[in-house]
Short mmCIF file of C-alpha atoms and ligand atoms in Angstrom, two decimals:
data_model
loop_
_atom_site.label_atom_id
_atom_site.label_comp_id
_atom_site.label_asym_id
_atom_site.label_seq_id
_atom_site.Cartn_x
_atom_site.Cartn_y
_atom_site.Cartn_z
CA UNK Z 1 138.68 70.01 48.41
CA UNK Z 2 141.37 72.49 49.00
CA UNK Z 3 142.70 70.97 52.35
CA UNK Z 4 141.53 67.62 51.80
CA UNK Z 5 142.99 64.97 53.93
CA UNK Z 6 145.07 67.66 56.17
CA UNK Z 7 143.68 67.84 60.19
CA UNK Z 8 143.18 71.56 61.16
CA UNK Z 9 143.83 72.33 64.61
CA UNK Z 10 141.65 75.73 65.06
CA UNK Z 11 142.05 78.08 68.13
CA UNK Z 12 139.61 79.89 69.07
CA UNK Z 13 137.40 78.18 67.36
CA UNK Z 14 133.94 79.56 68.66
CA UNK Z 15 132.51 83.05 68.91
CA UNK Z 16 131.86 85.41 71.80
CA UNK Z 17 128.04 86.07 70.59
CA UNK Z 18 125.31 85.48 68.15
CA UNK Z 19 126.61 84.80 64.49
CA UNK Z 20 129.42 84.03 62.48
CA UNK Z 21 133.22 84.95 64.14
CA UNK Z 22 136.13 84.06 62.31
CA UNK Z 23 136.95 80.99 64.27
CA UNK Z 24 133.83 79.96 63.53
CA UNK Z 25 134.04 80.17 59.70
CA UNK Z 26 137.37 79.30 59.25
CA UNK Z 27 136.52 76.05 61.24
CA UNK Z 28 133.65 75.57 58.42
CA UNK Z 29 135.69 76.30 55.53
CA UNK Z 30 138.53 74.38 56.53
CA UNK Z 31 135.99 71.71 56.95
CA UNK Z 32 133.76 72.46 53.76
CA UNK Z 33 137.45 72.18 51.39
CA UNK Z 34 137.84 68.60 53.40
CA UNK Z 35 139.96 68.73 56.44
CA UNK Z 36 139.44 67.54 59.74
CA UNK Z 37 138.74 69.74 62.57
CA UNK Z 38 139.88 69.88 66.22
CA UNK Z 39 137.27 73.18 66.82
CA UNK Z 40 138.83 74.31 70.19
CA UNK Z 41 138.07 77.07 72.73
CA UNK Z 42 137.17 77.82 76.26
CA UNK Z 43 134.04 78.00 76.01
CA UNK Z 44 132.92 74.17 75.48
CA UNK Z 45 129.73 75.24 74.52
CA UNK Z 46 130.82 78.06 71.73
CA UNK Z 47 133.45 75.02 70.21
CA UNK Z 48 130.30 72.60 69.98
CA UNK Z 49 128.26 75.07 68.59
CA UNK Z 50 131.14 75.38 65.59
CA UNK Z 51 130.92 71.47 65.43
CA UNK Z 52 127.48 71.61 64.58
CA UNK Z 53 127.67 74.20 62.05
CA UNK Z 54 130.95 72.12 60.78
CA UNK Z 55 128.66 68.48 60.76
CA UNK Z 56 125.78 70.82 59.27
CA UNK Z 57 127.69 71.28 56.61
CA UNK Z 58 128.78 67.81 55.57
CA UNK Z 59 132.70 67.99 57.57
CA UNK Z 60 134.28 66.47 60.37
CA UNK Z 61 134.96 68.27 63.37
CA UNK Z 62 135.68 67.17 67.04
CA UNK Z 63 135.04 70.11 69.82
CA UNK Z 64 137.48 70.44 72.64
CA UNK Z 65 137.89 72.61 75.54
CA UNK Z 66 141.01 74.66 76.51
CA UNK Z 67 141.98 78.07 77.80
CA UNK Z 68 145.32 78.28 75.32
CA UNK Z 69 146.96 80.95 77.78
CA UNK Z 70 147.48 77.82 80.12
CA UNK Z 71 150.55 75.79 78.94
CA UNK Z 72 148.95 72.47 80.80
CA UNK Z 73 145.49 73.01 78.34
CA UNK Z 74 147.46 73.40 75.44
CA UNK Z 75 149.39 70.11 75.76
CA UNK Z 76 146.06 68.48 76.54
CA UNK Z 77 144.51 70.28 73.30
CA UNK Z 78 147.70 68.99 71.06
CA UNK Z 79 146.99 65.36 72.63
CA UNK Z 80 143.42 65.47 71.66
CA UNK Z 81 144.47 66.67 67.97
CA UNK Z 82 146.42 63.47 68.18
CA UNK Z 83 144.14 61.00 69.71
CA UNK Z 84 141.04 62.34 67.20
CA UNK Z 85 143.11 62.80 63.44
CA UNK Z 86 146.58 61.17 63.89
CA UNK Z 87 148.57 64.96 63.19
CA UNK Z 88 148.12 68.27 63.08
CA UNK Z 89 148.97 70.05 59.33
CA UNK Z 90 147.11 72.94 60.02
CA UNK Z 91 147.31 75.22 63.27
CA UNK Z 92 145.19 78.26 62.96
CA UNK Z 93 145.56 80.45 66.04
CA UNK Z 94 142.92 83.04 65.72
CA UNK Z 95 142.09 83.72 70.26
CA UNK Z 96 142.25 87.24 70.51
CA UNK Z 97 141.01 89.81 73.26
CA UNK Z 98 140.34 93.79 72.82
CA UNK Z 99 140.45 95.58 76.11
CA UNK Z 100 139.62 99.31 75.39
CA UNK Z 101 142.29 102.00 77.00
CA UNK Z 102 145.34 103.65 77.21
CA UNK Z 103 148.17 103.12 79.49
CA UNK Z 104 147.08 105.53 81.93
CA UNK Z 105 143.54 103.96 82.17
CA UNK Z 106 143.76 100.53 81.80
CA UNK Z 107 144.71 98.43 84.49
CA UNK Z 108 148.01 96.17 84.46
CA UNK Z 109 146.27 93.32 85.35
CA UNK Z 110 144.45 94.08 81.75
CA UNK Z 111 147.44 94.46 79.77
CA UNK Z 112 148.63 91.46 80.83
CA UNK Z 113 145.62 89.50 80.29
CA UNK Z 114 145.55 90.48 76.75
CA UNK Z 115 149.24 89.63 76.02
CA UNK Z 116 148.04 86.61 77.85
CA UNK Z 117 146.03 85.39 75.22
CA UNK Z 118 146.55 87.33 71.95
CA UNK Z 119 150.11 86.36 72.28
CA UNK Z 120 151.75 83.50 74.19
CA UNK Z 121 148.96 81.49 73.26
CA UNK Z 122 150.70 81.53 70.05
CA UNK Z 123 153.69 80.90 71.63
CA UNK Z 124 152.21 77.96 73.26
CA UNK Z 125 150.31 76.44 70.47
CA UNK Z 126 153.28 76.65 68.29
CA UNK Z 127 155.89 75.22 71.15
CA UNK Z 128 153.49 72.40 71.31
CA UNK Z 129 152.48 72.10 67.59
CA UNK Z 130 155.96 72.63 66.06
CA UNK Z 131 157.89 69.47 66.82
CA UNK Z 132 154.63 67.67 65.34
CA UNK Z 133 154.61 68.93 62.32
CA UNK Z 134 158.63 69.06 62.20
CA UNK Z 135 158.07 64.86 62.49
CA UNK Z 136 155.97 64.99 59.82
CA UNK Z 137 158.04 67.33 57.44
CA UNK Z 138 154.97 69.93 56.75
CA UNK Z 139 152.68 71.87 58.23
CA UNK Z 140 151.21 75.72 57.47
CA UNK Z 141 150.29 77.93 60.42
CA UNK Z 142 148.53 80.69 60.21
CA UNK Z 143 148.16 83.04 62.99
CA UNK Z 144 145.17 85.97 63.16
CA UNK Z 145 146.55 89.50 63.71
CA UNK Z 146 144.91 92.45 63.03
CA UNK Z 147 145.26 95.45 60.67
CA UNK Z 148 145.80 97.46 64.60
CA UNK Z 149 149.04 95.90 64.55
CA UNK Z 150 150.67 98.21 62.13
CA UNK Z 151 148.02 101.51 62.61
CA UNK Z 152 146.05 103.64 64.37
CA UNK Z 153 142.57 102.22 64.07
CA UNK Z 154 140.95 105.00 65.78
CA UNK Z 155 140.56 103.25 68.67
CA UNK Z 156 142.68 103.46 72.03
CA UNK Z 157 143.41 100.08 72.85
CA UNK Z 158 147.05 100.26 72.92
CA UNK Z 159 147.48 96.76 74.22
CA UNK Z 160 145.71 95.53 71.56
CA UNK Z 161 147.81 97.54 68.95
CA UNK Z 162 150.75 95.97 70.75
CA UNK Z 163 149.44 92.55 71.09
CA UNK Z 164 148.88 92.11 67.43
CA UNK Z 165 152.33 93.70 66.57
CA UNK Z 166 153.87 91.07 68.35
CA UNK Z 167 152.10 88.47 66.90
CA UNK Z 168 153.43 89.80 63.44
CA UNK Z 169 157.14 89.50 64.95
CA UNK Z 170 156.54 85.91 66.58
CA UNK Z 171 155.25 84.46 63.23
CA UNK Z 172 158.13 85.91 61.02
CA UNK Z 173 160.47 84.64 63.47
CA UNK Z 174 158.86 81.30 63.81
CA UNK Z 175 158.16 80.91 59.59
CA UNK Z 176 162.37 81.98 59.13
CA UNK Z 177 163.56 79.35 61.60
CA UNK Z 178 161.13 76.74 60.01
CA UNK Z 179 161.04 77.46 56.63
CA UNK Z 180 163.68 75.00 56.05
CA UNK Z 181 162.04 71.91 57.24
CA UNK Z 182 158.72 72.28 55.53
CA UNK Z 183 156.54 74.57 57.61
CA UNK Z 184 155.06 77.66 56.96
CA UNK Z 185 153.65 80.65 58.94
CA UNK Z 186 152.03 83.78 57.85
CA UNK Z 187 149.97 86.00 59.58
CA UNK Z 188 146.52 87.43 58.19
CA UNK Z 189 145.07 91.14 58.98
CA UNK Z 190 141.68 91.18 59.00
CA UNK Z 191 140.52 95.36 58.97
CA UNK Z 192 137.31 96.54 60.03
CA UNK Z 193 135.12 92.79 60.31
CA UNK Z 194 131.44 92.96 61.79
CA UNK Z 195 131.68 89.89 64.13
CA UNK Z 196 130.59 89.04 67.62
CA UNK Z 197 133.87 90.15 68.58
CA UNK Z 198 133.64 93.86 68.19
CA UNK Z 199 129.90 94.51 69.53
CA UNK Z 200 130.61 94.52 73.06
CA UNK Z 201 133.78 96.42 73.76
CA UNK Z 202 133.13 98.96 70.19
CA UNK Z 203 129.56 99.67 71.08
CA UNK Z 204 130.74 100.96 74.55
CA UNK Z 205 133.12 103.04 73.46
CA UNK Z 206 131.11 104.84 70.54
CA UNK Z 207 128.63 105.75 73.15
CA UNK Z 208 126.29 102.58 74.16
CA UNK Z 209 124.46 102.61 70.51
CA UNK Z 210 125.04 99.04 68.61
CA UNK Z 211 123.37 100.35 65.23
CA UNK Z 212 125.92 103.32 65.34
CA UNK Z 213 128.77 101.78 65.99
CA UNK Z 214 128.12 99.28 62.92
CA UNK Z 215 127.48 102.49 60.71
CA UNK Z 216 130.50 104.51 61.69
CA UNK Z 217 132.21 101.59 61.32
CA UNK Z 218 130.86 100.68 57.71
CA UNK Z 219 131.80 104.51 56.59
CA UNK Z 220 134.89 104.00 57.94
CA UNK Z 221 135.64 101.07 54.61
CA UNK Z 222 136.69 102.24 51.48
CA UNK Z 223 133.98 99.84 50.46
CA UNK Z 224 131.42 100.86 52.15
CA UNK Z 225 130.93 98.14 54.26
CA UNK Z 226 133.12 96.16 56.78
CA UNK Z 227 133.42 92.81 55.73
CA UNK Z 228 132.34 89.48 57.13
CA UNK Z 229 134.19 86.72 59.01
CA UNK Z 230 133.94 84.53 55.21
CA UNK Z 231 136.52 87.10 53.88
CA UNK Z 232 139.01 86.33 57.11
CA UNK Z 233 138.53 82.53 56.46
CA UNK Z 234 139.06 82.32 52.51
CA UNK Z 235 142.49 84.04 53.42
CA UNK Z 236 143.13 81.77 56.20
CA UNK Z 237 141.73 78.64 53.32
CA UNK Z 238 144.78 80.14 51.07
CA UNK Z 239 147.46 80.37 53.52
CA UNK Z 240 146.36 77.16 54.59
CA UNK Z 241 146.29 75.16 51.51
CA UNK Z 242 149.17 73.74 49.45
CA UNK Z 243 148.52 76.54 46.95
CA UNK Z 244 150.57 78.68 49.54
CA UNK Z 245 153.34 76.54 49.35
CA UNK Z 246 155.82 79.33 48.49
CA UNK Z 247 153.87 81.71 50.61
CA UNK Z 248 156.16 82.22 54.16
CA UNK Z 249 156.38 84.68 56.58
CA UNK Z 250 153.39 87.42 55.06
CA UNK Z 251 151.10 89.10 56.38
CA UNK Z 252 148.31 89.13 54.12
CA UNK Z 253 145.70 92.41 54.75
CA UNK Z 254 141.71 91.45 54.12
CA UNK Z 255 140.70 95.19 54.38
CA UNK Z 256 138.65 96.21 51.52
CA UNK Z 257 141.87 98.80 50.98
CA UNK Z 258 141.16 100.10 54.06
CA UNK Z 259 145.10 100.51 54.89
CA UNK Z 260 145.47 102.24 51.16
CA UNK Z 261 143.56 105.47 52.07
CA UNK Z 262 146.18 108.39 52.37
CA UNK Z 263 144.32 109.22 55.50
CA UNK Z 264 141.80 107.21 57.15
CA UNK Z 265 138.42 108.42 58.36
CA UNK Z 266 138.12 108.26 62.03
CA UNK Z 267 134.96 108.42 63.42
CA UNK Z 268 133.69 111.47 65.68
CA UNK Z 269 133.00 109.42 69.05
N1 NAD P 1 136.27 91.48 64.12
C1 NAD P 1 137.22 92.28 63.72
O1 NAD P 1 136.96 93.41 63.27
C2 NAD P 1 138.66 91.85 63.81
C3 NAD P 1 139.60 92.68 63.22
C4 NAD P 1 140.94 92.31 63.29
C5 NAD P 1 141.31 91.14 63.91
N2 NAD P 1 140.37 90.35 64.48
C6 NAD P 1 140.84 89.14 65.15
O2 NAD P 1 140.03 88.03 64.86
C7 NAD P 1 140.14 87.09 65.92
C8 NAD P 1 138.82 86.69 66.55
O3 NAD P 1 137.76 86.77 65.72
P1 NAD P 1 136.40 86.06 66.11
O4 NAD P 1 135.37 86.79 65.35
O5 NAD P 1 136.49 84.60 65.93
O6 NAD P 1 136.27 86.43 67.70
P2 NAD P 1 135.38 85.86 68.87
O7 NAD P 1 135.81 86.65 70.06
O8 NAD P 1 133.92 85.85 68.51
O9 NAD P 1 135.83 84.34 68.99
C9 NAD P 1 137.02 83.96 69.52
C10 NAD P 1 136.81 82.76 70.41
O10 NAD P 1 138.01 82.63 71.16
C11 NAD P 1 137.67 82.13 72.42
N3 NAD P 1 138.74 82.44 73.36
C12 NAD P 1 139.05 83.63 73.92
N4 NAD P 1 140.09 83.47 74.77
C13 NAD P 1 140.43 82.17 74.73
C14 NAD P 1 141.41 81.41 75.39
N5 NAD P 1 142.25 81.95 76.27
N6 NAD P 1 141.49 80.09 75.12
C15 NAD P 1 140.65 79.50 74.23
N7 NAD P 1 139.69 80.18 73.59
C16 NAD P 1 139.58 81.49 73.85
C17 NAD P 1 136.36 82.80 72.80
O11 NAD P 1 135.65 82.04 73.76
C18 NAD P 1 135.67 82.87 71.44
O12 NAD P 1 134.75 81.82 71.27
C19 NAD P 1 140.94 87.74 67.01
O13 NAD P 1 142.28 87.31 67.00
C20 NAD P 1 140.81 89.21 66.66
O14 NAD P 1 141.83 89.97 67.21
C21 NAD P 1 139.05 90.67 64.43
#
């Protein structure tokens, strides 16, 4: 009961494909250690799918629908936190799009799209979340970034790289101007994660072959293995939780020491 009695506001809260995303299982932790949970996403049907596993699992969770690049959904998702808990102590924005490229091949249209939604929905949710929490005197944000944002990763998606990097900046900036009155934000890296997230666009680029993409990545951890969408989500429980309560402005790497190799392996494509 880590997070009992707080409301979690969780963006991003459902998962592209079959199995367990982060949004999904940090909406199921959150809910497992006793908060309440506003699962949101665009895809009603992937947030209601998290609300059953959430209800499976003993916890509360409402389901809402919102595309968090769109300042009007955003309000509307805020409201909703409102109308359903009462607050909003926790705001875990964890939407995030990889488009594969370079600047010379992908398009503009692209690039924007992913700054789009890996980072001024971030700036939205936290516009919109900020002054709530600011009435309240607390809150703890925690915003999903990516181990791209300060590395090579072996794979040229340079908007991502970018993307994340800028989250990095917008929640230091945001946890120095609010550290003050009670509210934290950090930032979590995850590394290499097998989730629904990376099978489409990774399994492309490494030639078409699912099974080989998961193996190159897996050789590609210092552990052997990349790790699961639990290991994101106990961070994200931490960060979360009063036990964080000195913890401001981090970014905290779940990598299996991925980012401590003198050089990293990258994968023959
Ligand atoms: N899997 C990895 O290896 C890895 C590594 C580093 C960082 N990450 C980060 O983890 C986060 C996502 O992980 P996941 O496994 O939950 O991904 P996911 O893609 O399975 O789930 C994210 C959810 O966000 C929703 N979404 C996308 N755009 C949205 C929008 N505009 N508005 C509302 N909802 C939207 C999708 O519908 C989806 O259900 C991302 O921020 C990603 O960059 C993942």
């Amino acid at each position: 009961m880590r997070v009992k009695d707080k409301t979690a506001l969780v963006v991003g809260a459902g998962s592209i494909g079959a199995g367990i995303g982060n949004g999904k299982a940090i909406s199921v932790l959150l809910a497992r250690e006793g908060a309440k949970v506003l699962a949101v996403d665009r895809n009603l049907d992937a947030a209601k799918e998290t609300q059953r596993l959430v209800r499976e699992a003993g916890g509360i969770c409402e389901a809402h629908q919102a595309d968090v690049a769109v300042s009007a959904d955003v309000t509307g998702m805020v409201q909703a936190c409102l109308t359903h808990f009462g607050g909003c102590d926790i705001l875990v924005n964890n939407v995030g799009i990889a488009e594969v490229g370079g600047p010379v091949e992908l398009s503009e249209e692209a690039w924007d799209r992913v700054f789009n939604v890996n980072v001024k929905s971030m700036f939205l949710a936290c516009k919109h979340v900020l002054p709530l929490m600011e009435k309240q005197g607390s809150g703890a944000i925690v915003n999903i970034s990516s181990l791209a944002s300060t590395r090579w990763g072996g794979v040229p998606y340079v908007s991502y790289g970018a993307s994340k990097a800028a989250v990095n900046g917008l929640s230091r900036y945001v946890a120095m101007q609010y550290a003050a009155k009670g509210i934290r934000v950090n930032s979590v890296l995850p590394g290499l994660i097998h989730t629904p997230m990376i099978v489409e666009p990774l399994t492309r680029f490494y030639g078409g072959d699912a099974d080989r993409m998961i193996a190159l990545r897996d050789a590609m951890s210092p552990t052997g293995k990349m790790g699961e969408a639990w290991d994101v989500a106990h961070a994200v429980l931490y960060l979360a939780s009063d036990e964080a309560k000195y913890i401001n402005g981090i970014e905290l790497v779940v990598d299996g020491g991925l980012s401590q190799q003198s050089s990293s392996p990258v994968p023959q494509v």
